[in-house]
PDB file of C-alpha atoms in Angstrom:
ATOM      1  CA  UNK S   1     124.689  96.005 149.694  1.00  0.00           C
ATOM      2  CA  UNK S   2     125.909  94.954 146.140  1.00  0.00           C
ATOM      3  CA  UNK S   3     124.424  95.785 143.473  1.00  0.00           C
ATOM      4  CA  UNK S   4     124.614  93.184 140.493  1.00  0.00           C
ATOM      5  CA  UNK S   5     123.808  94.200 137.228  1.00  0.00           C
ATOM      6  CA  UNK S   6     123.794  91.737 133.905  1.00  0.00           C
ATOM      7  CA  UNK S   7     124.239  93.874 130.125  1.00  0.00           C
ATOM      8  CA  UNK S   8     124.642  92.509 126.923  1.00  0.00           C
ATOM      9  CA  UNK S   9     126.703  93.053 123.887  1.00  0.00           C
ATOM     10  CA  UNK S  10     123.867  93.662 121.035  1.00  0.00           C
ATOM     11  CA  UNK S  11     124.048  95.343 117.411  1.00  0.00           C
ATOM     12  CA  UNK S  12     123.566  98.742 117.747  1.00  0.00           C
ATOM     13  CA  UNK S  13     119.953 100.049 118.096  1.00  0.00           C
ATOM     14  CA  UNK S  14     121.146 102.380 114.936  1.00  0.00           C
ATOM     15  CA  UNK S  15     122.294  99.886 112.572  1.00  0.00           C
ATOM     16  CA  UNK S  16     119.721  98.534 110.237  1.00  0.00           C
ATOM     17  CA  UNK S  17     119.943  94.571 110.442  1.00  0.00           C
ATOM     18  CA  UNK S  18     120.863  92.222 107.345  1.00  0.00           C
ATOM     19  CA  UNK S  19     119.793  88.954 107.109  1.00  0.00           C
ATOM     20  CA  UNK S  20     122.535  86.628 106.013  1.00  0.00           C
ATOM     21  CA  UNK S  21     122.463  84.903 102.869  1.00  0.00           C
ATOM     22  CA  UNK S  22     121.901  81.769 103.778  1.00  0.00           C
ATOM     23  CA  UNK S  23     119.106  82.130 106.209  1.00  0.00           C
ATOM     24  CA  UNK S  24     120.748  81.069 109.672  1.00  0.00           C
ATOM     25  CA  UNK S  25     121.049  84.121 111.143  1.00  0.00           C
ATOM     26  CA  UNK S  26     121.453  87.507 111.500  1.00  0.00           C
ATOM     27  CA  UNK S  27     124.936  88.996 109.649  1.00  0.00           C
ATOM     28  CA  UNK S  28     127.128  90.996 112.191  1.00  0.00           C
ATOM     29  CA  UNK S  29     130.292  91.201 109.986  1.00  0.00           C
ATOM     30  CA  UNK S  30     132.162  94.672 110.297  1.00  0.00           C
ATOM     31  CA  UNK S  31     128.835  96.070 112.418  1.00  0.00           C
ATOM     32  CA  UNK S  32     128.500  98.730 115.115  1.00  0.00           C
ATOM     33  CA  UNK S  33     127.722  96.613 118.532  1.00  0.00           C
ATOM     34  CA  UNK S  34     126.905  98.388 121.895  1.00  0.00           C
ATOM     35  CA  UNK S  35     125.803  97.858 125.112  1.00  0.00           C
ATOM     36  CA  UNK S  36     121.944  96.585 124.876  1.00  0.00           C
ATOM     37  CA  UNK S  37     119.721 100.136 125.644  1.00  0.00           C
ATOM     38  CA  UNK S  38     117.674  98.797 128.852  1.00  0.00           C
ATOM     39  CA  UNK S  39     120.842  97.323 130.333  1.00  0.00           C
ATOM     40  CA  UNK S  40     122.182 100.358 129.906  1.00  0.00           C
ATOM     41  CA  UNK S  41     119.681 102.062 131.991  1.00  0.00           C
ATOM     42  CA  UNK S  42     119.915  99.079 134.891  1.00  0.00           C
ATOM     43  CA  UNK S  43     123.630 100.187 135.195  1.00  0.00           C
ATOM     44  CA  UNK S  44     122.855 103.689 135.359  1.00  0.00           C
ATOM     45  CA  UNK S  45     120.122 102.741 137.953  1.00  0.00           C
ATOM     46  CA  UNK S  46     122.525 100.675 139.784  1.00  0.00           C
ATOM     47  CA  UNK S  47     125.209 104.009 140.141  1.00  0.00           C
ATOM     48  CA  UNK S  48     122.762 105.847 141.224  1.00  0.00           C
ATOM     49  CA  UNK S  49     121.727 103.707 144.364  1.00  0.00           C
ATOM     50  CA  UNK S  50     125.176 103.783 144.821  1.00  0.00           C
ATOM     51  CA  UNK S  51     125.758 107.657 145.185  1.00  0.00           C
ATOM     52  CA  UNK S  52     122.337 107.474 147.296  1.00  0.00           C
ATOM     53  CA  UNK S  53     124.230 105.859 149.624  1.00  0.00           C
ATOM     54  CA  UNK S  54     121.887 102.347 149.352  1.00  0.00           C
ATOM     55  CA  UNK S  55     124.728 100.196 147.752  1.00  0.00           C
ATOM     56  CA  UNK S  56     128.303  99.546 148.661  1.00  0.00           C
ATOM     57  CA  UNK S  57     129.224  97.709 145.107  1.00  0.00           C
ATOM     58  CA  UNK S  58     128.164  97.608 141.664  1.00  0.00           C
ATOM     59  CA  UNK S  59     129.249  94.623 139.638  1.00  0.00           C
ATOM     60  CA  UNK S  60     128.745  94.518 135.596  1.00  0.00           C
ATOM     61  CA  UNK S  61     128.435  90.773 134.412  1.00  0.00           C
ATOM     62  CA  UNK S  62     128.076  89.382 130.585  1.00  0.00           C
ATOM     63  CA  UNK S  63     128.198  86.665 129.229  1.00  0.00           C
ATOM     64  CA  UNK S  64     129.537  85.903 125.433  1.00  0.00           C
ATOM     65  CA  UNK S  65     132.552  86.410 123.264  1.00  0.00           C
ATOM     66  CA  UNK S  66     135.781  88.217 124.279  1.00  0.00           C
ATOM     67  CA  UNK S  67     134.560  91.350 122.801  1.00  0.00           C
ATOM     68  CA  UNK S  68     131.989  91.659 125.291  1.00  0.00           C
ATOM     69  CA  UNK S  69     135.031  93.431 127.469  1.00  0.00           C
ATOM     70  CA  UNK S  70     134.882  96.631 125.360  1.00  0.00           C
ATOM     71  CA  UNK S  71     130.871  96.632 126.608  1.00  0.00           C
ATOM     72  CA  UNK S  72     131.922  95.925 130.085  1.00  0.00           C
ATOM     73  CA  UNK S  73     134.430  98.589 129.837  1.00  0.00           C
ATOM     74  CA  UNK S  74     131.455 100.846 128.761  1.00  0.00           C
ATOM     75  CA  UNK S  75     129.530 100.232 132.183  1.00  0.00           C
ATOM     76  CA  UNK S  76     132.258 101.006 134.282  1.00  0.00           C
ATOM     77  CA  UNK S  77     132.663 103.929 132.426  1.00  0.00           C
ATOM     78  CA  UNK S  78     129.353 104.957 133.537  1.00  0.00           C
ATOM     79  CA  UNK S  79     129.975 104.192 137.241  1.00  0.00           C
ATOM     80  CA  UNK S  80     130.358 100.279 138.074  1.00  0.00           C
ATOM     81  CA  UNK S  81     133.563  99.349 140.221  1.00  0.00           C
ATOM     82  CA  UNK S  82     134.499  96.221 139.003  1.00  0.00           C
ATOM     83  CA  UNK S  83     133.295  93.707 135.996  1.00  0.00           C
ATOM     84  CA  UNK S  84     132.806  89.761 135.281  1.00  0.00           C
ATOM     85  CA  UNK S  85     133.068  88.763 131.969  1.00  0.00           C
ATOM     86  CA  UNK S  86     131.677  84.639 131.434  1.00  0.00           C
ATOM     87  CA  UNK S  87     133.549  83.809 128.282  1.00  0.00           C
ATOM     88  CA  UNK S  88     132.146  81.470 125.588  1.00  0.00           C
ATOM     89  CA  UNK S  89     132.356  81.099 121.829  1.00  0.00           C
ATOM     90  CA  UNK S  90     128.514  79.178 122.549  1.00  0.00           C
ATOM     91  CA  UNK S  91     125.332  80.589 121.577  1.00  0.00           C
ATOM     92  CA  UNK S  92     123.610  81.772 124.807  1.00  0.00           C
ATOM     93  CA  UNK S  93     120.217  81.485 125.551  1.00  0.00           C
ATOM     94  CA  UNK S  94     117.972  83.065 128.255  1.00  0.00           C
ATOM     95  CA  UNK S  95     118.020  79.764 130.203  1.00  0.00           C
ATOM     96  CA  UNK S  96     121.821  79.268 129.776  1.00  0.00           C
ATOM     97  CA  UNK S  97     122.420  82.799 130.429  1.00  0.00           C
ATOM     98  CA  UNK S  98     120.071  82.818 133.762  1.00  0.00           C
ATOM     99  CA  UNK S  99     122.169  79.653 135.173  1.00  0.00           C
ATOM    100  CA  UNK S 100     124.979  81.235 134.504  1.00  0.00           C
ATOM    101  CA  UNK S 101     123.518  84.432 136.577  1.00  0.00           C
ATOM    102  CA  UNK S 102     122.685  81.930 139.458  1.00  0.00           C
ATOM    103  CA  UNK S 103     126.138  80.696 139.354  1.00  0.00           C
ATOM    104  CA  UNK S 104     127.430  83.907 139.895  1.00  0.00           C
ATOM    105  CA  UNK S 105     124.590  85.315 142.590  1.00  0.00           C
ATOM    106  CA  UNK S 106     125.370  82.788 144.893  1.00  0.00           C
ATOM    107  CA  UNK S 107     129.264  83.284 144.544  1.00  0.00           C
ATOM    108  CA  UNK S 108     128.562  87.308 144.803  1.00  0.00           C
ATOM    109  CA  UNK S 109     125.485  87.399 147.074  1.00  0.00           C
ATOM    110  CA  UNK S 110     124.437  90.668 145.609  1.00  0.00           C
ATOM    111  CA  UNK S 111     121.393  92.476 147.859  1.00  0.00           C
ATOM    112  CA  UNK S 112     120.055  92.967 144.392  1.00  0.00           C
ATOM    113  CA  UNK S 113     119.665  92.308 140.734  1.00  0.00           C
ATOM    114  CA  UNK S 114     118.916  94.678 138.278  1.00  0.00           C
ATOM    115  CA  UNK S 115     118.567  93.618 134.338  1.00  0.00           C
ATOM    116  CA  UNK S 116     117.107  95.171 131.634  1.00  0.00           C
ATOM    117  CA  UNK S 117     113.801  93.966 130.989  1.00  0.00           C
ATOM    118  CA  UNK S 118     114.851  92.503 127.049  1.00  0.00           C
ATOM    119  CA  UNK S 119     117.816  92.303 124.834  1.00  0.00           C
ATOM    120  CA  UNK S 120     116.812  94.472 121.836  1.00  0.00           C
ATOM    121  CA  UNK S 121     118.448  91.322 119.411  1.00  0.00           C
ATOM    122  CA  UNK S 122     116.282  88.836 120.002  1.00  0.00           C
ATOM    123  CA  UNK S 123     113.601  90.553 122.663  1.00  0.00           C
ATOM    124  CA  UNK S 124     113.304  87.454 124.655  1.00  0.00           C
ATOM    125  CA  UNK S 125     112.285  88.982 127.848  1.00  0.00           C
ATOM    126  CA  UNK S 126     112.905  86.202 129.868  1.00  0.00           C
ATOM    127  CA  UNK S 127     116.315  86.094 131.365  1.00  0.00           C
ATOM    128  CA  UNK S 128     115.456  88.176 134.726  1.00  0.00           C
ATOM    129  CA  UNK S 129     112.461  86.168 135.316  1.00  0.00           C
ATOM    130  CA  UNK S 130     113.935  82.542 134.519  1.00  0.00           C
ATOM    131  CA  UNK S 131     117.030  84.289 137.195  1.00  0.00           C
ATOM    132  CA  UNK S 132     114.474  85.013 139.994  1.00  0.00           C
ATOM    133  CA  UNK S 133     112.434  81.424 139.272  1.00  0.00           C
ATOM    134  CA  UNK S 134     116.160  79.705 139.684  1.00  0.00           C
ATOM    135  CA  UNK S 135     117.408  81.984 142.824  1.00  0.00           C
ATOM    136  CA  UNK S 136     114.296  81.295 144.232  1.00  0.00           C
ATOM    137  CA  UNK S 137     113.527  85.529 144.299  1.00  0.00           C
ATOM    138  CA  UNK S 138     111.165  88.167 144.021  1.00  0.00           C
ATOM    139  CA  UNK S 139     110.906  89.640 141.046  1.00  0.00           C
ATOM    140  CA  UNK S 140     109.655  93.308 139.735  1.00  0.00           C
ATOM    141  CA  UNK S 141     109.620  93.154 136.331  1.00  0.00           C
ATOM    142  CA  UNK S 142     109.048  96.415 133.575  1.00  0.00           C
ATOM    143  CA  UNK S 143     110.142  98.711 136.422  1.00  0.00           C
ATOM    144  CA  UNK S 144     109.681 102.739 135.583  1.00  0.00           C
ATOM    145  CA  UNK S 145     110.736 103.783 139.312  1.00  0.00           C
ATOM    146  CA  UNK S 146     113.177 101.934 142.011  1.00  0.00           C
ATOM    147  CA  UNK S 147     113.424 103.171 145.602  1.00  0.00           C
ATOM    148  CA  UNK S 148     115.193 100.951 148.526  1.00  0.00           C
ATOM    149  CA  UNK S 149     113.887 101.497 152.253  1.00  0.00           C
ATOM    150  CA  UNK S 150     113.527  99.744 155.275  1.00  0.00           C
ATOM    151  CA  UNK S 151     115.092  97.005 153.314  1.00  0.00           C
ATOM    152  CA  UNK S 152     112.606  96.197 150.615  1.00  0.00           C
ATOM    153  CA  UNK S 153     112.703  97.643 147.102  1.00  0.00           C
ATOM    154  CA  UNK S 154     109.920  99.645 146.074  1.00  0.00           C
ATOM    155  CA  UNK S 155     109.190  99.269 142.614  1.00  0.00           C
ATOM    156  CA  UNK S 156     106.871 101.243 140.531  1.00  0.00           C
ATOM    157  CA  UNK S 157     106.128  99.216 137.069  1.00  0.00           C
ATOM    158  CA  UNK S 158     104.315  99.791 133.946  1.00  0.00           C
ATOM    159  CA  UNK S 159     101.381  97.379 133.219  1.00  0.00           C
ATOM    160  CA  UNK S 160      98.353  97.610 130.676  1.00  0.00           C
ATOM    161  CA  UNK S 161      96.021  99.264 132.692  1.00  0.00           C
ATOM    162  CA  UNK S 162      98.193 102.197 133.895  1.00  0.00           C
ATOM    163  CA  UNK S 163     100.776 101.644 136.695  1.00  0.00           C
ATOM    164  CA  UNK S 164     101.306  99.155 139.594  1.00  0.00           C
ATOM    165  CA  UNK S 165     103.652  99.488 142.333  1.00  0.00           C
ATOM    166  CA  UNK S 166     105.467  96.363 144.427  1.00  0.00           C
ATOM    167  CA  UNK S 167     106.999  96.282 147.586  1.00  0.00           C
ATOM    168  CA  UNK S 168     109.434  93.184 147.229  1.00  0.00           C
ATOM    169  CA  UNK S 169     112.393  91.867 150.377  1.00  0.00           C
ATOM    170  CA  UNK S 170     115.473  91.724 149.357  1.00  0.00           C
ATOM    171  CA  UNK S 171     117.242  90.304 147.375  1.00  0.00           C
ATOM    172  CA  UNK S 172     115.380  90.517 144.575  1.00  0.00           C
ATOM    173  CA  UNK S 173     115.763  90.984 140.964  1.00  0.00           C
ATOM    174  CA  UNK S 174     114.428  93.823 139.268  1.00  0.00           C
ATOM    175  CA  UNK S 175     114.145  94.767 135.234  1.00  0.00           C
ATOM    176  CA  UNK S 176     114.544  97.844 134.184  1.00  0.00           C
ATOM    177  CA  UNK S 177     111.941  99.975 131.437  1.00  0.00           C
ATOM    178  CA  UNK S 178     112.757 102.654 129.344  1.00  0.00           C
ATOM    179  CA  UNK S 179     111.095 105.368 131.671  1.00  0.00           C
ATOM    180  CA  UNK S 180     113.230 104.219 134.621  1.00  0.00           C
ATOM    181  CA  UNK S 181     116.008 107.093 134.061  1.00  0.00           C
ATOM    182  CA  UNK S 182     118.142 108.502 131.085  1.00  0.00           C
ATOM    183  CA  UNK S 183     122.026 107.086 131.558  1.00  0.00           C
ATOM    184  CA  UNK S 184     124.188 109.980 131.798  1.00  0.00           C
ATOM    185  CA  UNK S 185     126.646 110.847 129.134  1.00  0.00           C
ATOM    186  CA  UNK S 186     130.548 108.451 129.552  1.00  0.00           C
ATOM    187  CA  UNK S 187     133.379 111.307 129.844  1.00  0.00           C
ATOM    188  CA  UNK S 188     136.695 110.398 128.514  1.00  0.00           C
ATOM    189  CA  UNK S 189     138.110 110.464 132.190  1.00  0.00           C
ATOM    190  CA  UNK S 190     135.739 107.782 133.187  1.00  0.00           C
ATOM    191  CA  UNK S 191     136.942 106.239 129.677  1.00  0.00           C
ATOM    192  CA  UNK S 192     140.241 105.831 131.327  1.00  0.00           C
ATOM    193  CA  UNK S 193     139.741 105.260 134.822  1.00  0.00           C
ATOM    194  CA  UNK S 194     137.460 102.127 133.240  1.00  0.00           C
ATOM    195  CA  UNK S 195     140.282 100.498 131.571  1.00  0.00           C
ATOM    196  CA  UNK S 196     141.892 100.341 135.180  1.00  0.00           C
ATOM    197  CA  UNK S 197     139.251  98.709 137.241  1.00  0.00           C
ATOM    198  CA  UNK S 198     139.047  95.296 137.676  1.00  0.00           C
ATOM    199  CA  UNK S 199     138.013  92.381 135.552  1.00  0.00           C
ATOM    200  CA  UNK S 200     137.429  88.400 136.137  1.00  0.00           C
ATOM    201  CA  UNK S 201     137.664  86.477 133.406  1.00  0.00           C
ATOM    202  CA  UNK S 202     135.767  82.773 134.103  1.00  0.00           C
ATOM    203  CA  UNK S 203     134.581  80.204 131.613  1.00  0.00           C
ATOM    204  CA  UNK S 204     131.026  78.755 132.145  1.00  0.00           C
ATOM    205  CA  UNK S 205     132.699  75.259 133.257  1.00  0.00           C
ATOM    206  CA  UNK S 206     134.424  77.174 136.323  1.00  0.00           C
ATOM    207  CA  UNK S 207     130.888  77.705 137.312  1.00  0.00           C
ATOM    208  CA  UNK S 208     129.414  74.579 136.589  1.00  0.00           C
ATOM    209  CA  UNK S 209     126.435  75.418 133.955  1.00  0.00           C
ATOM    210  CA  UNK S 210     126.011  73.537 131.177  1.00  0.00           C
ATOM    211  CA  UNK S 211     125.110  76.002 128.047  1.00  0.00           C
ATOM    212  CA  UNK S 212     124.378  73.942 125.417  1.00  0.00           C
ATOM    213  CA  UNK S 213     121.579  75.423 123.386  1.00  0.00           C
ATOM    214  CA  UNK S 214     117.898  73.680 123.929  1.00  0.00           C
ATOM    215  CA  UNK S 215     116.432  75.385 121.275  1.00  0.00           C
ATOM    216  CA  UNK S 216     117.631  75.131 117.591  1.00  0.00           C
ATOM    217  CA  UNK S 217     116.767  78.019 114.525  1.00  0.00           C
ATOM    218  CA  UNK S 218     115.559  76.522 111.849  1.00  0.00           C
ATOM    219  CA  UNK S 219     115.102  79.542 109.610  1.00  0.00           C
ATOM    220  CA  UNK S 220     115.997  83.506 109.927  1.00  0.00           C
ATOM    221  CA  UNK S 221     114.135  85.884 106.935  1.00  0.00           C
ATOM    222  CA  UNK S 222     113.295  89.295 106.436  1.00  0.00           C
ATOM    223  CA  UNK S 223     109.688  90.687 106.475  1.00  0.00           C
ATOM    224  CA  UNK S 224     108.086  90.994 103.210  1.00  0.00           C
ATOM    225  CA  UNK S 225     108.276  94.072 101.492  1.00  0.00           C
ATOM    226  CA  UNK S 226     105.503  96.492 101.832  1.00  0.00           C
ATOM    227  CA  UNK S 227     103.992  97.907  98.473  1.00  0.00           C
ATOM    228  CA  UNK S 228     103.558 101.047  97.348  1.00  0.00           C
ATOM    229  CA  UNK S 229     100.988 102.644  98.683  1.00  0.00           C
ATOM    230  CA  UNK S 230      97.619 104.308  96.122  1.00  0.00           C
ATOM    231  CA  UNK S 231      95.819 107.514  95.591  1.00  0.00           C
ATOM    232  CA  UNK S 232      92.178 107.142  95.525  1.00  0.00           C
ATOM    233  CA  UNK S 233      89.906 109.545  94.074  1.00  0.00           C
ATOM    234  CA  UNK S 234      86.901 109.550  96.205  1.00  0.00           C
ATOM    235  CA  UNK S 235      85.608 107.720  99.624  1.00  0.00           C
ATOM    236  CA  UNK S 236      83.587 105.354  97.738  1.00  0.00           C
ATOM    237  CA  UNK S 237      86.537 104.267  95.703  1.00  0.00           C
ATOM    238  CA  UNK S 238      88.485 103.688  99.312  1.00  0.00           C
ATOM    239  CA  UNK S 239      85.854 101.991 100.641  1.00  0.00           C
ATOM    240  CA  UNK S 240      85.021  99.424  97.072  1.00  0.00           C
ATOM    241  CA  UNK S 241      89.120  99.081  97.235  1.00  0.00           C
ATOM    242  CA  UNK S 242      88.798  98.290 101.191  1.00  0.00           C
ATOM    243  CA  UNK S 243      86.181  95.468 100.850  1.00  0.00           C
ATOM    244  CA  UNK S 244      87.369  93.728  97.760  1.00  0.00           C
ATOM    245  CA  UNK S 245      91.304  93.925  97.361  1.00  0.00           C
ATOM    246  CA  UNK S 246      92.219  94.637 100.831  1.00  0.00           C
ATOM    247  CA  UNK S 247      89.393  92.556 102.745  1.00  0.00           C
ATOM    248  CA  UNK S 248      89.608  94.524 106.138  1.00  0.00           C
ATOM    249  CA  UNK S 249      85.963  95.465 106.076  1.00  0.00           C
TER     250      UNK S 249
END
């Protein structure tokens, strides 16, 4: 079984975002970019069903600038055998970025597809579900555990009452949560043995899929900045302040 897995280049989680001057958008001049955390943990997942024995191939996809090769270099690092990097100067969104997923599912015919359940940049959370509505495919979204028998994917996720658990056919696409494992640490060996694997280069014309964006940003600004906060001297000052300056009671 394959085992395809989509990550995406994103500013590092660590990096504390500027807004540009102008207002369109987010500034990522000279800024530390990484792999996005919860695809990070899909690929890890993805390894591991490999070295279970459950999948034959792991494939690493993204889609974006040329740079994006450094983050697919990253994931094979970590385990994947071979990458596909859709190249495009284009802003993607989740729809464009799903097609292009479909594209490449039907030319792969992966058993499954694992995704991390939202890109930390703009926290969308909708690629892996707009993938399984196009592919036509269950879907286990927010997973915490992933288990493979009898062919079906068992898939326990986290929902607001507590926790649910699927059984789904495969193929299927899955998205990964936080709590589904920890991605083990890249060793410089498997830093080198990544640059040697291999890696298709296609355009999204070669696959057909029109990315033109659907939905324009009118605006980008940072939140307001919070006041200071105040000492009171007594409850009944808290309370006086409470009713008449902050109206919350």
């Amino acid at each position: 079984m394959k085992v395809l897995v989509a990550v995406k280049r994103v500013v590092d989680y660590n990096v504390k975002v500027r807004v540009k001057s102008d207002g369109t958008g987010v500034d990522i001049a000279n800024v530390k970019m990484s792999m996005n955390p919860f695809d990070e943990i899909a690929v890890e997942e993805a390894v591991r069903l490999r070295e279970k024995g459950f999948a034959t191939e792991v494939i690493v996809v993204s889609c974006g600038v040329t740079q994006c090769q450094e983050t697919l270099r990253t994931a094979m690092a970590i385990g994947a055998d071979r990458a596909i990097l859709v190249e495009t100067t284009q802003e993607l969104q989740p729809l464009a970025v799903a097609k292009l997923l479909k594209a490449l599912v039907d030319k792969e015919q992966p058993g499954l597809v694992i995704l991390g359940k939202q890109a930390i940049d703009d926290d969308c959370n909708q690629t892996g579900q707009m993938l399984a509505a196009l592919g036509d495919m269950p879907q286990a979204t927010f997973a915490s555990k992933l288990e493979i028998a009898d062919g079906r994917a068992i898939v326990t996720r986290e929902v607001d009452g507590g926790l649910e658990t699927l059984s789904i056919s495969l193929p299927a696409v899955v998205t990964s949560d936080l709590r589904l494992n920890e991605p083990r640490y890249v060793t410089l060996p498997n830093i080198m043995k990544a640059k040697k694997k291999q890696m298709d280069l296609l355009k999204p014309e070669d696959l057909g899929v029109d990315v033109t964006p659907r939905i324009k940003t009118l605006r980008v600004a940072e939140p307001p900045k919070r006041s200071a906060g105040i000492k009171v001297p007594d409850v009944a000052t808290l309370v006086a302040k409470l009713k008449t300056e902050a109206k919350v009671i």
